[in-house]
PDB file of C-alpha atoms in Angstrom:
ATOM      1  CA  MET A  24       0.000   0.000   0.000  1.00 74.00           C
ATOM      2  CA  PRO A  25       1.352   3.452  -0.842  1.00 80.00           C
ATOM      3  CA  GLY A  26       2.315   5.944   1.849  1.00 85.00           C
ATOM      4  CA  PRO A  27       0.425   9.068   2.968  1.00 88.00           C
ATOM      5  CA  GLU A  28       1.947  11.369   0.303  1.00 89.00           C
ATOM      6  CA  VAL A  29       0.809   9.074  -2.501  1.00 89.00           C
ATOM      7  CA  LEU A  30      -2.628   8.635  -0.940  1.00 90.00           C
ATOM      8  CA  ASP A  31      -2.959  12.423  -0.823  1.00 91.00           C
ATOM      9  CA  ARG A  32      -2.076  12.627  -4.525  1.00 91.00           C
ATOM     10  CA  LEU A  33      -4.634   9.935  -5.286  1.00 92.00           C
ATOM     11  CA  ALA A  34      -7.264  12.089  -3.568  1.00 92.00           C
ATOM     12  CA  GLN A  35      -6.205  15.306  -5.350  1.00 92.00           C
ATOM     13  CA  GLU A  36      -5.209  14.301  -8.903  1.00 94.00           C
ATOM     14  CA  ARG A  37      -7.899  14.866 -11.535  1.00 94.00           C
ATOM     15  CA  ILE A  38      -6.842  12.234 -14.064  1.00 95.00           C
ATOM     16  CA  VAL A  39      -5.067   8.913 -14.218  1.00 97.00           C
ATOM     17  CA  TRP A  40      -3.804   7.275 -17.409  1.00 97.00           C
ATOM     18  CA  LEU A  41      -5.544   3.931 -17.924  1.00 98.00           C
ATOM     19  CA  CYS A  42      -3.922   1.314 -20.148  1.00 98.00           C
ATOM     20  CA  THR A  43      -6.070  -1.551 -21.417  1.00 98.00           C
ATOM     21  CA  VAL A  44      -5.248  -4.329 -23.866  1.00 98.00           C
ATOM     22  CA  ARG A  45      -6.898  -4.324 -27.305  1.00 96.00           C
ATOM     23  CA  PRO A  46      -8.096  -7.648 -28.731  1.00 94.00           C
ATOM     24  CA  ASN A  47      -5.020  -7.691 -31.018  1.00 96.00           C
ATOM     25  CA  GLY A  48      -2.722  -7.365 -27.964  1.00 96.00           C
ATOM     26  CA  SER A  49      -1.707  -3.743 -28.504  1.00 97.00           C
ATOM     27  CA  PRO A  50      -2.043  -1.215 -25.656  1.00 97.00           C
ATOM     28  CA  HIS A  51      -4.790   1.397 -25.490  1.00 97.00           C
ATOM     29  CA  VAL A  52      -3.932   4.336 -23.211  1.00 98.00           C
ATOM     30  CA  THR A  53      -6.392   7.049 -22.251  1.00 97.00           C
ATOM     31  CA  PRO A  54      -6.791   9.688 -19.512  1.00 97.00           C
ATOM     32  CA  VAL A  55      -9.790   9.068 -17.248  1.00 97.00           C
ATOM     33  CA  TRP A  56     -11.591  10.555 -14.243  1.00 95.00           C
ATOM     34  CA  PHE A  57     -11.255   8.457 -11.114  1.00 97.00           C
ATOM     35  CA  LEU A  58     -11.774   8.013  -7.409  1.00 97.00           C
ATOM     36  CA  PHE A  59      -9.440   5.976  -5.232  1.00 97.00           C
ATOM     37  CA  ARG A  60     -10.708   4.266  -2.085  1.00 95.00           C
ATOM     38  CA  GLY A  61      -9.175   1.492  -0.033  1.00 91.00           C
ATOM     39  CA  ASP A  62      -6.999  -0.282  -2.548  1.00 93.00           C
ATOM     40  CA  GLU A  63      -9.320   0.255  -5.532  1.00 97.00           C
ATOM     41  CA  TRP A  64      -9.605   2.695  -8.421  1.00 97.00           C
ATOM     42  CA  TRP A  65     -13.128   3.638  -9.556  1.00 97.00           C
ATOM     43  CA  ILE A  66     -13.230   5.079 -13.082  1.00 97.00           C
ATOM     44  CA  TRP A  67     -16.177   6.673 -14.858  1.00 92.00           C
ATOM     45  CA  THR A  68     -16.861   5.976 -18.546  1.00 93.00           C
ATOM     46  CA  GLN A  69     -19.607   4.838 -20.932  1.00 92.00           C
ATOM     47  CA  GLU A  70     -20.359   1.260 -21.894  1.00 93.00           C
ATOM     48  CA  ARG A  71     -19.450   1.392 -25.595  1.00 92.00           C
ATOM     49  CA  ASN A  72     -16.072   3.106 -25.146  1.00 94.00           C
ATOM     50  CA  ARG A  73     -12.996   1.236 -26.401  1.00 97.00           C
ATOM     51  CA  LYS A  74     -11.591   0.777 -22.878  1.00 97.00           C
ATOM     52  CA  VAL A  75     -14.747  -1.024 -21.727  1.00 97.00           C
ATOM     53  CA  ARG A  76     -14.800  -3.250 -24.803  1.00 97.00           C
ATOM     54  CA  ASN A  77     -11.128  -4.078 -24.177  1.00 98.00           C
ATOM     55  CA  ILE A  78     -11.759  -4.952 -20.525  1.00 98.00           C
ATOM     56  CA  VAL A  79     -14.601  -7.300 -21.459  1.00 97.00           C
ATOM     57  CA  VAL A  80     -12.079  -9.315 -23.510  1.00 96.00           C
ATOM     58  CA  ASP A  81      -9.061  -8.912 -21.194  1.00 97.00           C
ATOM     59  CA  PRO A  82      -9.458  -7.332 -17.736  1.00 98.00           C
ATOM     60  CA  ARG A  83      -5.722  -6.662 -17.165  1.00 97.00           C
ATOM     61  CA  VAL A  84      -5.029  -2.930 -16.804  1.00 98.00           C
ATOM     62  CA  SER A  85      -2.310  -0.546 -15.679  1.00 98.00           C
ATOM     63  CA  LEU A  86      -2.831   2.927 -14.230  1.00 97.00           C
ATOM     64  CA  ALA A  87      -0.341   5.789 -13.958  1.00 95.00           C
ATOM     65  CA  LEU A  88      -0.544   9.282 -12.497  1.00 92.00           C
ATOM     66  CA  PRO A  89       0.853  11.979 -14.816  1.00 82.00           C
ATOM     67  CA  ASP A  90       4.197  12.714 -13.154  1.00 78.00           C
ATOM     68  CA  GLY A  91       7.529  11.378 -14.359  1.00 71.00           C
ATOM     69  CA  LYS A  92       9.490  12.479 -11.295  1.00 75.00           C
ATOM     70  CA  PHE A  93       7.183  10.998  -8.636  1.00 82.00           C
ATOM     71  CA  PRO A  94       5.417   8.197 -10.513  1.00 86.00           C
ATOM     72  CA  VAL A  95       2.507   6.217  -9.205  1.00 92.00           C
ATOM     73  CA  VAL A  96       1.871   3.091 -11.284  1.00 93.00           C
ATOM     74  CA  ALA A  97      -0.444   0.222 -10.406  1.00 96.00           C
ATOM     75  CA  GLU A  98      -1.795  -2.931 -12.020  1.00 97.00           C
ATOM     76  CA  GLY A  99      -5.055  -4.755 -11.527  1.00 98.00           C
ATOM     77  CA  ALA A 100      -7.881  -6.744 -13.048  1.00 98.00           C
ATOM     78  CA  ALA A 101     -10.781  -4.476 -13.996  1.00 98.00           C
ATOM     79  CA  VAL A 102     -14.454  -5.185 -13.377  1.00 98.00           C
ATOM     80  CA  ILE A 103     -17.293  -3.339 -15.123  1.00 97.00           C
ATOM     81  CA  VAL A 104     -19.886  -2.037 -12.635  1.00 96.00           C
ATOM     82  CA  ARG A 105     -23.354  -1.110 -13.870  1.00 92.00           C
ATOM     83  CA  GLN A 106     -26.011   0.960 -12.117  1.00 86.00           C
ATOM     84  CA  PRO A 107     -27.032   1.217  -9.397  1.00 89.00           C
ATOM     85  CA  PHE A 108     -23.660   2.546  -8.279  1.00 91.00           C
ATOM     86  CA  PRO A 109     -22.530   2.741  -4.651  1.00 92.00           C
ATOM     87  CA  GLU A 110     -23.784   6.016  -3.174  1.00 93.00           C
ATOM     88  CA  TRP A 111     -20.291   7.084  -2.068  1.00 95.00           C
ATOM     89  CA  VAL A 112     -19.115   6.828  -5.708  1.00 94.00           C
ATOM     90  CA  ASP A 113     -21.854   9.130  -6.992  1.00 92.00           C
ATOM     91  CA  ASP A 114     -21.138  11.597  -4.168  1.00 94.00           C
ATOM     92  CA  GLY A 115     -17.390  11.411  -4.827  1.00 95.00           C
ATOM     93  CA  PHE A 116     -17.662  12.157  -8.560  1.00 94.00           C
ATOM     94  CA  ARG A 117     -20.079  15.019  -7.821  1.00 93.00           C
ATOM     95  CA  ARG A 118     -17.633  16.616  -5.378  1.00 95.00           C
ATOM     96  CA  LYS A 119     -14.456  16.019  -7.380  1.00 95.00           C
ATOM     97  CA  TYR A 120     -15.729  16.689 -10.926  1.00 94.00           C
ATOM     98  CA  ASP A 121     -19.205  18.204 -10.552  1.00 91.00           C
ATOM     99  CA  TRP A 122     -20.404  15.167 -12.512  1.00 84.00           C
ATOM    100  CA  ASP A 123     -23.435  12.946 -12.027  1.00 83.00           C
ATOM    101  CA  VAL A 124     -22.416   9.366 -12.838  1.00 81.00           C
ATOM    102  CA  THR A 125     -26.112   8.403 -12.907  1.00 79.00           C
ATOM    103  CA  ALA A 126     -26.889  10.888 -15.721  1.00 80.00           C
ATOM    104  CA  PRO A 127     -28.779   9.629 -18.791  1.00 78.00           C
ATOM    105  CA  ALA A 128     -26.921   7.716 -21.491  1.00 75.00           C
ATOM    106  CA  GLY A 129     -24.486   9.672 -23.626  1.00 80.00           C
ATOM    107  CA  PRO A 130     -23.170   9.160 -27.165  1.00 84.00           C
ATOM    108  CA  ALA A 131     -21.216   6.050 -26.096  1.00 84.00           C
ATOM    109  CA  GLY A 132     -24.088   4.465 -24.157  1.00 86.00           C
ATOM    110  CA  LYS A 133     -24.990   4.186 -20.507  1.00 89.00           C
ATOM    111  CA  ASN A 134     -22.620   5.298 -17.779  1.00 90.00           C
ATOM    112  CA  VAL A 135     -20.606   2.508 -16.210  1.00 94.00           C
ATOM    113  CA  LEU A 136     -17.807   2.343 -13.693  1.00 95.00           C
ATOM    114  CA  ILE A 137     -14.576   0.445 -14.006  1.00 98.00           C
ATOM    115  CA  ARG A 138     -13.488  -0.906 -10.610  1.00 98.00           C
ATOM    116  CA  VAL A 139      -9.829  -1.858 -10.428  1.00 98.00           C
ATOM    117  CA  PRO A 140      -8.626  -3.584  -7.254  1.00 98.00           C
ATOM    118  CA  VAL A 141      -4.841  -3.114  -7.170  1.00 97.00           C
ATOM    119  CA  THR A 142      -2.969  -6.383  -7.508  1.00 96.00           C
ATOM    120  CA  ARG A 143       0.464  -4.764  -7.638  1.00 94.00           C
ATOM    121  CA  TRP A 144       2.021  -1.341  -7.105  1.00 92.00           C
ATOM    122  CA  LEU A 145       4.907  -0.947  -9.564  1.00 87.00           C
ATOM    123  CA  MET A 146       5.945   2.496  -8.379  1.00 73.00           C
ATOM    124  CA  ALA A 147       4.465   4.456  -5.525  1.00 66.00           C
ATOM    125  CA  GLY A 148       5.990   7.911  -5.462  1.00 56.00           C
ATOM    126  CA  SER A 149       9.656   7.566  -6.426  1.00 54.00           C
ATOM    127  CA  ALA A 150      11.482   6.807  -9.635  1.00 52.00           C
ATOM    128  CA  SER A 151      14.342   4.841  -8.123  1.00 49.00           C
TER     129      SER A 151
END
């Protein structure tokens, strides 16, 4: 588990880079909105986005905060979560992003969450 400085960054950062695996094995990297609680990332997206389609085929993901000097990189196996969402998640996205994760469907379908329990921290605050 990362230390207090990293946990503070996880609470304050606005985006994390999510890397999923395309069906052909190539990486797909995209910035996403997230919450971090316990040892899990909670990411908002819509059901027909490429990252969700990738996770359905292969749930292995990596996540990285955007800082090369003090990197935070984690791995996990993603799970797609459909509504109803945990109340704390809706409240958290409202506070952090002024966004309602229960809003009506958008151009890429219904809102879903990607839950990523961390299986391994690769770097947690230092590039040593």
